[in-house]
């Protein structure tokens, strides 16, 4: 455990460093589609830094739950980040459990949703109710896809799942269907269009932005940063299982640099893809979201039948 | 030594309970005597049962040479010891809580009868797992049922409560009838009521008869545990009882039914048919999803918790079902892991559900309502109770790093064990079961957020909630013990799993599910202390790294230019609206509780009216008849032999 500590710290540090950049690329892409030059790629970092030095405000009604939530969100997200391997970087043989990963993110969300109720504001509570509903629906769909992807490797472990994908399972029809199901859920869980519009300015349609409406200053910086890292982790999860690339066999400085470059390149492509998608389609109505979850579950069940009967 | 401790505990509980009832004219004395003896008995039992569990010993005795039935066999093997220890731990904490909670009854004058009955009830709950023959088991089982009937309707005497009580009595006695039928059948074949004799007899039976016996046992234990489709009485009966009684019912009595199911399935019948496991998996997943969905929609705090009990019983039943399925397929290692998950989840659920029911009792007592739509702001007014309830709510949602997360993790692992086997049906069915478990988990997280967020945070929604204050110290102490148990079990889940492996040994299964402080199965491993250390370490680091220069300023909430007050806040009903709308197909139908029971209740009521000539109308006498009838049945079976 102790010997693997540097690796875990490195994964977490990487996730927290890169996450705002992904937001920057998505925003830039959307700006280009709108024929604007758009803010610099580094703008999300500047925003975080600016908020860090703003005054902290808290609604009068709130308890310590509201004040502790930014901290809890960052901590749970950091533990989740430490668990998620990046195939092109050394794996370190550390068991990284998908269930702990998902439930860690769920614990962070639990506190975020409680903090939203703590304000007593109707807007945050409405966002809380919607996000809680999406989360409850998403959980079985995500888990089913994870279970399917874990089955060929015989272990509930990200490392084993990636190895099974690299070893040739990645092109099996069951695998492709499960990855498609997981991708849909990643879009839902990160609160992107068509489920939620992160750029909206109308409180009534906000989900994720609504949740953090009452946070300010350092608290808001931590909440936004936590949300970006969470988005990065879900994108990385899909990348890991869709296009893992070749795992590092002989660690060295060169391998590390190439691996990091490949990973960042893939992330940038995903970010441009998400930005394009957001520019091309409209947000769907709230009560159409269950259909999206249904689509994911249907894909998973198809994957299940394909792989169970195929062997 | 252990024998002495346990005998002493039984004597203390029995004497204390009876004396308290006798001492009713002196309510303060009776109140203290009743709950005090429950605490003392619990503290005597806990070390005794833990020694049995840790050393793997078995304690046997033969007591009460009854005139017709014969001597009752007592046998405490490690499996029984788990449930006896659980009863002692949770029972002690709930009795401490009741010292403060039930004080109102001192002025009402009925504290002695309530307390005495409660202590005797806890004793009966602890006795059921200790019984080693069908006669003793059914006697203790029926004693537990009869005492619980008295306790359920104690505080509320309105029409709705009476209906809930009648429903409860009918379903419970229906279940007991099934149990008596199955036990009596085996007893008649074995010609001896001892479990060992029954097991021997069961081994020689044809599969059809065994299937029939299984259905009888499943109905009997399922009715008591609140397993779908015999669950509808539970959310009616558990919430109307006084707070400490609700806690004991949901945390302990339900677990005794789980014990019975495990004992009969693996200790007597032997898991022979794969369909038994599949049936349990199906019923378990249905209970888990339906219970969680109803909990997500419910606005009454105690009913929400009762529905969540159905959900968690469903999860335990899923794990038992997976164990039975694997055992029938001859795969003993996965069977052991699945049963370990069931045992751990039963222990965890008892701790956090006891805590949550005590807490909701405290809220109902201080804020004079259980309706979430009238609560709120308790985090400020009852900070300690609220913090303890938060621990319970996180455990209810199975979030890390709480205890229930570890047992749910192990349940997921158990379901994955089936994927290597050849059958396509298993490879399709078990992931779907895991998806049901995840859906139940998601919905129960929703329910936990709603219950805690609406009930305890933001502004109070009524005058009563505004005036609420922290409850008596003994109530906080009782809840604190259970919260500590939740946290402690969360850290030490792996050592606990190793201690419980002797319990699996007593039904000839083994589960190497833990090494050191790590839960480990062939498909994955989980270090709960590691998780705790990581979270606490990061918490300290982030706090130090982001120190603020000056304190937060308190400011009004953004209200779009208008003023926000308690009445503009979201309610629990409003919070659940999206879920209600999405699942309208499953929840829009008329209340399902009417469907399976109505004919049974009607028949029983008609028969009762006809038989009312021999009954003066006292429910106490009715219950005595039921007890007498059981004695007659047992005696006549003795006669057959």
Short mmCIF file of N, CA, C and O in Angstrom, two decimals, chain B residues 443-552:
data_model
loop_
_atom_site.label_atom_id
_atom_site.label_comp_id
_atom_site.label_asym_id
_atom_site.label_seq_id
_atom_site.Cartn_x
_atom_site.Cartn_y
_atom_site.Cartn_z
N UNK B 443 -32.07 4.11 -5.56
CA UNK B 443 -33.32 4.64 -5.01
C UNK B 443 -33.22 4.86 -3.51
O UNK B 443 -33.80 5.80 -2.97
N UNK B 444 -32.47 3.99 -2.81
CA UNK B 444 -32.38 4.19 -1.37
C UNK B 444 -31.48 5.39 -1.06
O UNK B 444 -31.69 6.07 -0.05
N UNK B 445 -30.50 5.67 -1.94
CA UNK B 445 -29.74 6.91 -1.77
C UNK B 445 -30.66 8.11 -1.91
O UNK B 445 -30.60 9.06 -1.14
N UNK B 446 -31.54 8.04 -2.91
CA UNK B 446 -32.54 9.09 -3.10
C UNK B 446 -33.36 9.26 -1.83
O UNK B 446 -33.55 10.39 -1.33
N UNK B 447 -33.83 8.13 -1.26
CA UNK B 447 -34.67 8.19 -0.06
C UNK B 447 -33.89 8.79 1.11
O UNK B 447 -34.43 9.60 1.88
N UNK B 448 -32.61 8.43 1.22
CA UNK B 448 -31.80 8.93 2.34
C UNK B 448 -31.59 10.43 2.21
O UNK B 448 -31.70 11.17 3.19
N UNK B 449 -31.32 10.90 0.97
CA UNK B 449 -31.12 12.34 0.76
C UNK B 449 -32.40 13.08 1.09
O UNK B 449 -32.40 14.10 1.78
N UNK B 450 -33.52 12.54 0.63
CA UNK B 450 -34.80 13.21 0.85
C UNK B 450 -35.12 13.25 2.35
O UNK B 450 -35.47 14.30 2.89
N UNK B 451 -34.97 12.10 3.03
CA UNK B 451 -35.35 12.04 4.44
C UNK B 451 -34.48 12.98 5.26
O UNK B 451 -34.98 13.76 6.08
N UNK B 452 -33.17 12.94 5.01
CA UNK B 452 -32.29 13.78 5.83
C UNK B 452 -32.35 15.24 5.39
O UNK B 452 -32.41 16.14 6.22
N UNK B 453 -32.32 15.46 4.07
CA UNK B 453 -32.29 16.83 3.56
C UNK B 453 -33.55 17.61 3.89
O UNK B 453 -33.49 18.77 4.28
N UNK B 454 -34.72 16.97 3.74
CA UNK B 454 -35.96 17.68 4.02
C UNK B 454 -36.25 17.68 5.52
O UNK B 454 -36.69 18.68 6.08
N UNK B 455 -35.97 16.56 6.18
CA UNK B 455 -36.32 16.44 7.59
C UNK B 455 -35.42 17.22 8.53
O UNK B 455 -35.88 17.71 9.56
N UNK B 456 -34.15 17.36 8.18
CA UNK B 456 -33.20 17.91 9.16
C UNK B 456 -32.57 19.23 8.75
O UNK B 456 -32.05 19.95 9.59
N UNK B 457 -32.58 19.55 7.42
CA UNK B 457 -31.85 20.74 6.97
C UNK B 457 -32.79 21.91 6.69
O UNK B 457 -34.00 21.78 6.78
N UNK B 458 -32.20 23.03 6.35
CA UNK B 458 -32.93 24.27 6.00
C UNK B 458 -33.83 24.75 7.13
O UNK B 458 -33.53 24.53 8.30
N UNK B 459 -34.96 25.40 6.78
CA UNK B 459 -35.80 26.02 7.81
C UNK B 459 -36.86 25.04 8.30
O UNK B 459 -37.34 24.22 7.55
N UNK B 460 -37.26 25.18 9.58
CA UNK B 460 -38.36 24.35 10.09
C UNK B 460 -39.65 24.68 9.36
O UNK B 460 -39.91 25.85 9.06
N UNK B 461 -40.46 23.66 9.08
CA UNK B 461 -41.69 23.87 8.32
C UNK B 461 -42.92 23.95 9.21
O UNK B 461 -44.02 24.04 8.71
N UNK B 462 -42.76 23.83 10.52
CA UNK B 462 -43.92 23.95 11.41
C UNK B 462 -43.47 24.52 12.76
O UNK B 462 -42.28 24.52 13.07
N UNK B 463 -44.45 24.99 13.53
CA UNK B 463 -44.14 25.53 14.86
C UNK B 463 -43.48 24.48 15.73
O UNK B 463 -42.54 24.76 16.48
N UNK B 464 -44.00 23.23 15.64
CA UNK B 464 -43.49 22.15 16.48
C UNK B 464 -42.02 21.88 16.17
O UNK B 464 -41.19 21.70 17.07
N UNK B 465 -41.67 21.89 14.86
CA UNK B 465 -40.29 21.63 14.49
C UNK B 465 -39.39 22.79 14.95
O UNK B 465 -38.24 22.60 15.31
N UNK B 466 -39.97 23.99 14.94
CA UNK B 466 -39.22 25.17 15.38
C UNK B 466 -38.88 25.06 16.86
O UNK B 466 -37.81 25.49 17.31
N UNK B 467 -39.80 24.44 17.64
CA UNK B 467 -39.62 24.37 19.08
C UNK B 467 -38.86 23.13 19.52
O UNK B 467 -38.61 22.94 20.72
N UNK B 468 -38.48 22.26 18.58
CA UNK B 468 -37.81 21.01 18.95
C UNK B 468 -36.46 21.28 19.59
O UNK B 468 -35.81 22.28 19.30
N UNK B 469 -36.06 20.39 20.52
CA UNK B 469 -34.73 20.52 21.11
C UNK B 469 -34.13 19.13 21.29
O UNK B 469 -34.80 18.12 21.09
N UNK B 470 -32.87 19.11 21.66
CA UNK B 470 -32.13 17.84 21.81
C UNK B 470 -32.85 16.93 22.83
O UNK B 470 -33.28 17.41 23.89
N UNK B 471 -32.99 15.63 22.54
CA UNK B 471 -33.67 14.73 23.48
C UNK B 471 -32.79 14.38 24.68
O UNK B 471 -31.64 14.80 24.76
N UNK B 472 -33.37 13.60 25.61
CA UNK B 472 -32.69 13.24 26.86
C UNK B 472 -31.34 12.57 26.58
O UNK B 472 -31.17 11.92 25.56
N UNK B 473 -30.36 12.73 27.50
CA UNK B 473 -29.03 12.16 27.28
C UNK B 473 -29.05 10.65 27.06
O UNK B 473 -28.29 10.14 26.22
N UNK B 474 -29.93 9.92 27.78
CA UNK B 474 -29.93 8.46 27.61
C UNK B 474 -30.34 8.11 26.18
O UNK B 474 -29.83 7.13 25.62
N UNK B 475 -31.23 8.90 25.56
CA UNK B 475 -31.62 8.61 24.18
C UNK B 475 -30.45 8.83 23.24
O UNK B 475 -30.20 8.03 22.33
N UNK B 476 -29.71 9.92 23.49
CA UNK B 476 -28.54 10.18 22.63
C UNK B 476 -27.48 9.10 22.83
O UNK B 476 -26.83 8.67 21.88
N UNK B 477 -27.35 8.63 24.10
CA UNK B 477 -26.36 7.57 24.37
C UNK B 477 -26.73 6.30 23.61
O UNK B 477 -25.88 5.68 22.96
N UNK B 478 -28.02 5.92 23.69
CA UNK B 478 -28.47 4.71 22.97
C UNK B 478 -28.17 4.81 21.49
O UNK B 478 -27.63 3.87 20.89
N UNK B 479 -28.50 5.97 20.89
CA UNK B 479 -28.24 6.14 19.46
C UNK B 479 -26.73 6.17 19.19
O UNK B 479 -26.27 5.66 18.18
N UNK B 480 -25.99 6.79 20.13
CA UNK B 480 -24.55 6.88 19.95
C UNK B 480 -23.89 5.51 19.89
O UNK B 480 -22.99 5.29 19.09
N UNK B 481 -24.38 4.58 20.74
CA UNK B 481 -23.81 3.22 20.73
C UNK B 481 -24.00 2.60 19.35
O UNK B 481 -23.07 2.02 18.77
N UNK B 482 -25.21 2.77 18.80
CA UNK B 482 -25.49 2.16 17.50
C UNK B 482 -24.69 2.84 16.39
O UNK B 482 -24.21 2.17 15.46
N UNK B 483 -24.54 4.18 16.47
CA UNK B 483 -23.76 4.89 15.46
C UNK B 483 -22.30 4.44 15.51
O UNK B 483 -21.66 4.22 14.47
N UNK B 484 -21.80 4.27 16.74
CA UNK B 484 -20.43 3.79 16.91
C UNK B 484 -20.28 2.40 16.32
O UNK B 484 -19.26 2.08 15.69
N UNK B 485 -21.33 1.56 16.51
CA UNK B 485 -21.29 0.22 15.92
C UNK B 485 -21.23 0.30 14.41
O UNK B 485 -20.48 -0.45 13.76
N UNK B 486 -21.98 1.24 13.81
CA UNK B 486 -21.95 1.39 12.35
C UNK B 486 -20.55 1.78 11.88
O UNK B 486 -20.01 1.20 10.93
N UNK B 487 -19.95 2.77 12.55
CA UNK B 487 -18.62 3.22 12.15
C UNK B 487 -17.59 2.11 12.40
O UNK B 487 -16.75 1.83 11.54
N UNK B 488 -17.66 1.49 13.59
CA UNK B 488 -16.69 0.45 13.94
C UNK B 488 -16.76 -0.73 12.99
O UNK B 488 -15.74 -1.23 12.52
N UNK B 489 -18.00 -1.17 12.69
CA UNK B 489 -18.15 -2.27 11.75
C UNK B 489 -17.62 -1.86 10.38
O UNK B 489 -17.09 -2.68 9.64
N UNK B 490 -17.78 -0.58 10.05
CA UNK B 490 -17.28 -0.09 8.76
C UNK B 490 -15.77 -0.25 8.66
O UNK B 490 -15.25 -0.72 7.66
N UNK B 491 -15.05 0.11 9.74
CA UNK B 491 -13.59 -0.04 9.72
C UNK B 491 -13.20 -1.51 9.77
O UNK B 491 -12.34 -1.97 9.03
N UNK B 492 -13.86 -2.25 10.67
CA UNK B 492 -13.39 -3.60 10.99
C UNK B 492 -14.20 -4.67 10.29
O UNK B 492 -14.40 -5.76 10.83
N UNK B 493 -14.69 -4.39 9.08
CA UNK B 493 -15.53 -5.38 8.40
C UNK B 493 -14.78 -6.69 8.14
O UNK B 493 -15.35 -7.77 8.26
N UNK B 494 -13.49 -6.59 7.80
CA UNK B 494 -12.76 -7.82 7.48
C UNK B 494 -12.54 -8.70 8.71
O UNK B 494 -12.80 -9.90 8.65
N UNK B 495 -12.06 -8.14 9.84
CA UNK B 495 -11.96 -8.99 11.04
C UNK B 495 -13.31 -9.57 11.46
O UNK B 495 -13.37 -10.74 11.88
N UNK B 496 -14.37 -8.79 11.31
CA UNK B 496 -15.70 -9.31 11.65
C UNK B 496 -16.04 -10.48 10.73
O UNK B 496 -16.55 -11.51 11.17
N UNK B 497 -15.72 -10.32 9.44
CA UNK B 497 -16.00 -11.41 8.50
C UNK B 497 -15.24 -12.67 8.90
O UNK B 497 -15.77 -13.78 8.80
N UNK B 498 -13.99 -12.49 9.38
CA UNK B 498 -13.24 -13.68 9.80
C UNK B 498 -13.88 -14.31 11.03
O UNK B 498 -13.93 -15.53 11.14
N UNK B 499 -14.36 -13.46 11.94
CA UNK B 499 -15.01 -14.01 13.14
C UNK B 499 -16.28 -14.77 12.75
O UNK B 499 -16.59 -15.79 13.35
N UNK B 500 -16.96 -14.28 11.72
CA UNK B 500 -18.20 -14.93 11.32
C UNK B 500 -17.97 -16.21 10.53
O UNK B 500 -18.90 -16.96 10.28
N UNK B 501 -16.72 -16.46 10.10
CA UNK B 501 -16.51 -17.64 9.26
C UNK B 501 -16.79 -18.92 10.04
O UNK B 501 -17.17 -19.93 9.45
N UNK B 502 -16.66 -18.86 11.40
CA UNK B 502 -17.01 -20.07 12.16
C UNK B 502 -18.52 -20.31 12.09
O UNK B 502 -18.98 -21.44 12.18
N UNK B 503 -19.29 -19.21 11.92
CA UNK B 503 -20.75 -19.38 11.79
C UNK B 503 -21.08 -20.13 10.52
O UNK B 503 -21.98 -20.97 10.49
N UNK B 504 -20.33 -19.85 9.44
CA UNK B 504 -20.55 -20.59 8.20
C UNK B 504 -20.12 -22.04 8.38
O UNK B 504 -20.72 -22.95 7.81
N UNK B 505 -19.08 -22.23 9.22
CA UNK B 505 -18.61 -23.59 9.48
C UNK B 505 -19.70 -24.44 10.08
O UNK B 505 -19.79 -25.64 9.80
N UNK B 506 -20.58 -23.82 10.90
CA UNK B 506 -21.60 -24.63 11.55
C UNK B 506 -22.69 -25.07 10.58
O UNK B 506 -23.52 -25.89 10.93
N UNK B 507 -22.71 -24.53 9.37
CA UNK B 507 -23.61 -25.11 8.36
C UNK B 507 -22.77 -25.64 7.19
O UNK B 507 -23.21 -25.66 6.04
N UNK B 508 -21.55 -26.05 7.53
CA UNK B 508 -20.66 -26.73 6.58
C UNK B 508 -20.39 -25.94 5.32
O UNK B 508 -20.37 -26.47 4.22
N UNK B 509 -20.23 -24.64 5.44
CA UNK B 509 -19.75 -23.84 4.32
C UNK B 509 -18.49 -23.13 4.80
O UNK B 509 -18.28 -22.98 6.00
N UNK B 510 -17.66 -22.70 3.87
CA UNK B 510 -16.52 -21.91 4.31
C UNK B 510 -16.39 -20.72 3.39
O UNK B 510 -16.77 -20.77 2.23
N UNK B 511 -15.92 -19.61 3.94
CA UNK B 511 -15.77 -18.41 3.14
C UNK B 511 -14.46 -17.73 3.49
O UNK B 511 -14.39 -16.99 4.46
N UNK B 512 -13.40 -17.97 2.74
CA UNK B 512 -12.17 -17.22 3.00
C UNK B 512 -12.34 -15.82 2.43
O UNK B 512 -11.67 -15.44 1.48
N UNK B 513 -13.28 -15.03 3.00
CA UNK B 513 -13.65 -13.75 2.39
C UNK B 513 -12.82 -12.61 2.94
O UNK B 513 -13.05 -11.47 2.61
N UNK B 514 -11.88 -12.90 3.84
CA UNK B 514 -11.12 -11.81 4.42
C UNK B 514 -9.72 -12.27 4.81
O UNK B 514 -9.53 -13.37 5.31
N UNK B 515 -8.73 -11.43 4.54
CA UNK B 515 -7.39 -11.66 5.07
C UNK B 515 -6.96 -10.36 5.73
O UNK B 515 -7.03 -9.30 5.12
N UNK B 516 -6.50 -10.48 6.98
CA UNK B 516 -6.09 -9.28 7.70
C UNK B 516 -7.23 -8.29 7.79
O UNK B 516 -8.33 -8.62 8.22
N UNK B 517 -6.97 -7.06 7.34
CA UNK B 517 -8.00 -6.02 7.38
C UNK B 517 -8.67 -5.85 6.03
O UNK B 517 -9.34 -4.87 5.78
N UNK B 518 -8.45 -6.80 5.13
CA UNK B 518 -8.95 -6.66 3.77
C UNK B 518 -10.00 -7.72 3.47
O UNK B 518 -9.77 -8.90 3.70
N UNK B 519 -11.14 -7.29 2.98
CA UNK B 519 -12.11 -8.24 2.46
C UNK B 519 -11.59 -8.70 1.10
O UNK B 519 -11.29 -7.87 0.24
N UNK B 520 -11.47 -10.01 0.91
CA UNK B 520 -10.90 -10.47 -0.34
C UNK B 520 -11.69 -11.66 -0.87
O UNK B 520 -11.97 -12.60 -0.14
N UNK B 521 -12.08 -11.59 -2.14
CA UNK B 521 -12.73 -12.71 -2.81
C UNK B 521 -11.90 -12.99 -4.06
O UNK B 521 -11.01 -12.19 -4.40
N UNK B 522 -12.18 -14.09 -4.76
CA UNK B 522 -11.41 -14.35 -5.99
C UNK B 522 -11.57 -13.23 -7.01
O UNK B 522 -10.77 -13.11 -7.93
N UNK B 523 -12.60 -12.41 -6.91
CA UNK B 523 -12.83 -11.40 -7.95
C UNK B 523 -12.47 -9.98 -7.53
O UNK B 523 -12.62 -9.06 -8.32
N UNK B 524 -12.00 -9.79 -6.31
CA UNK B 524 -11.65 -8.43 -5.94
C UNK B 524 -11.34 -8.33 -4.46
O UNK B 524 -11.52 -9.28 -3.71
N UNK B 525 -10.83 -7.18 -4.05
CA UNK B 525 -10.52 -7.01 -2.63
C UNK B 525 -10.82 -5.58 -2.22
O UNK B 525 -10.81 -4.66 -3.05
N UNK B 526 -11.12 -5.41 -0.93
CA UNK B 526 -11.52 -4.09 -0.43
C UNK B 526 -10.94 -3.91 0.96
O UNK B 526 -11.17 -4.72 1.85
N UNK B 527 -10.16 -2.85 1.12
CA UNK B 527 -9.59 -2.55 2.43
C UNK B 527 -10.32 -1.35 3.01
O UNK B 527 -10.09 -0.22 2.61
N UNK B 528 -11.23 -1.65 3.95
CA UNK B 528 -12.00 -0.54 4.54
C UNK B 528 -11.11 0.40 5.36
O UNK B 528 -11.27 1.62 5.27
N UNK B 529 -10.15 -0.11 6.17
CA UNK B 529 -9.29 0.84 6.89
C UNK B 529 -8.51 1.73 5.92
O UNK B 529 -8.30 2.92 6.19
N UNK B 530 -8.09 1.16 4.78
CA UNK B 530 -7.39 1.95 3.78
C UNK B 530 -8.25 3.10 3.28
O UNK B 530 -7.79 4.24 3.15
N UNK B 531 -9.52 2.77 3.03
CA UNK B 531 -10.46 3.78 2.55
C UNK B 531 -10.63 4.88 3.59
O UNK B 531 -10.63 6.08 3.27
N UNK B 532 -10.76 4.47 4.86
CA UNK B 532 -10.92 5.45 5.95
C UNK B 532 -9.70 6.35 6.04
O UNK B 532 -9.82 7.56 6.15
N UNK B 533 -8.50 5.69 5.99
CA UNK B 533 -7.27 6.49 6.13
C UNK B 533 -7.14 7.47 4.98
O UNK B 533 -6.79 8.64 5.18
N UNK B 534 -7.44 6.99 3.76
CA UNK B 534 -7.33 7.87 2.60
C UNK B 534 -8.26 9.07 2.75
O UNK B 534 -7.87 10.22 2.52
N UNK B 535 -9.49 8.80 3.18
CA UNK B 535 -10.46 9.90 3.28
C UNK B 535 -10.07 10.89 4.38
O UNK B 535 -10.12 12.10 4.18
N UNK B 536 -9.68 10.34 5.54
CA UNK B 536 -9.34 11.25 6.64
C UNK B 536 -8.08 12.04 6.30
O UNK B 536 -8.01 13.26 6.50
N UNK B 537 -7.07 11.35 5.72
CA UNK B 537 -5.82 12.01 5.35
C UNK B 537 -6.06 13.15 4.38
O UNK B 537 -5.58 14.27 4.57
N UNK B 538 -6.85 12.85 3.32
CA UNK B 538 -7.13 13.88 2.33
C UNK B 538 -7.93 15.04 2.92
O UNK B 538 -7.70 16.20 2.59
N UNK B 539 -8.85 14.67 3.84
CA UNK B 539 -9.67 15.69 4.49
C UNK B 539 -8.76 16.70 5.21
O UNK B 539 -8.93 17.92 5.09
N UNK B 540 -7.77 16.16 5.94
CA UNK B 540 -6.85 17.03 6.68
C UNK B 540 -6.04 17.88 5.69
O UNK B 540 -5.92 19.09 5.85
N UNK B 541 -5.52 17.21 4.63
CA UNK B 541 -4.69 17.92 3.66
C UNK B 541 -5.44 19.07 3.00
O UNK B 541 -4.94 20.20 2.92
N UNK B 542 -6.67 18.76 2.52
CA UNK B 542 -7.42 19.79 1.80
C UNK B 542 -7.79 20.94 2.75
O UNK B 542 -7.73 22.11 2.38
N UNK B 543 -8.14 20.58 4.00
CA UNK B 543 -8.48 21.63 4.96
C UNK B 543 -7.29 22.55 5.19
O UNK B 543 -7.42 23.79 5.18
N UNK B 544 -6.11 21.95 5.38
CA UNK B 544 -4.92 22.76 5.62
C UNK B 544 -4.56 23.56 4.38
O UNK B 544 -4.17 24.73 4.46
N UNK B 545 -4.73 22.92 3.20
CA UNK B 545 -4.28 23.56 1.96
C UNK B 545 -5.17 24.70 1.52
O UNK B 545 -4.77 25.52 0.71
N UNK B 546 -6.40 24.76 2.00
CA UNK B 546 -7.30 25.81 1.51
C UNK B 546 -7.83 26.64 2.66
O UNK B 546 -9.01 26.97 2.71
N UNK B 547 -6.93 26.97 3.61
CA UNK B 547 -7.37 27.80 4.74
C UNK B 547 -7.83 29.15 4.23
O UNK B 547 -7.21 29.75 3.36
N UNK B 548 -8.90 29.65 4.79
CA UNK B 548 -9.42 30.94 4.36
C UNK B 548 -8.82 32.04 5.24
O UNK B 548 -8.38 31.77 6.35
N UNK B 549 -8.82 33.25 4.70
CA UNK B 549 -8.26 34.36 5.47
C UNK B 549 -9.26 34.87 6.50
O UNK B 549 -8.91 35.24 7.59
N UNK B 550 -10.51 34.95 6.11
CA UNK B 550 -11.48 35.36 7.12
C UNK B 550 -12.71 34.47 7.08
O UNK B 550 -12.92 33.74 6.12
N UNK B 551 -13.48 34.51 8.15
CA UNK B 551 -14.62 33.60 8.27
C UNK B 551 -15.66 33.90 7.20
O UNK B 551 -15.71 34.99 6.64
N UNK B 552 -16.49 32.89 6.91
CA UNK B 552 -17.58 33.09 5.94
C UNK B 552 -18.55 34.14 6.45
O UNK B 552 -18.84 34.20 7.64
#
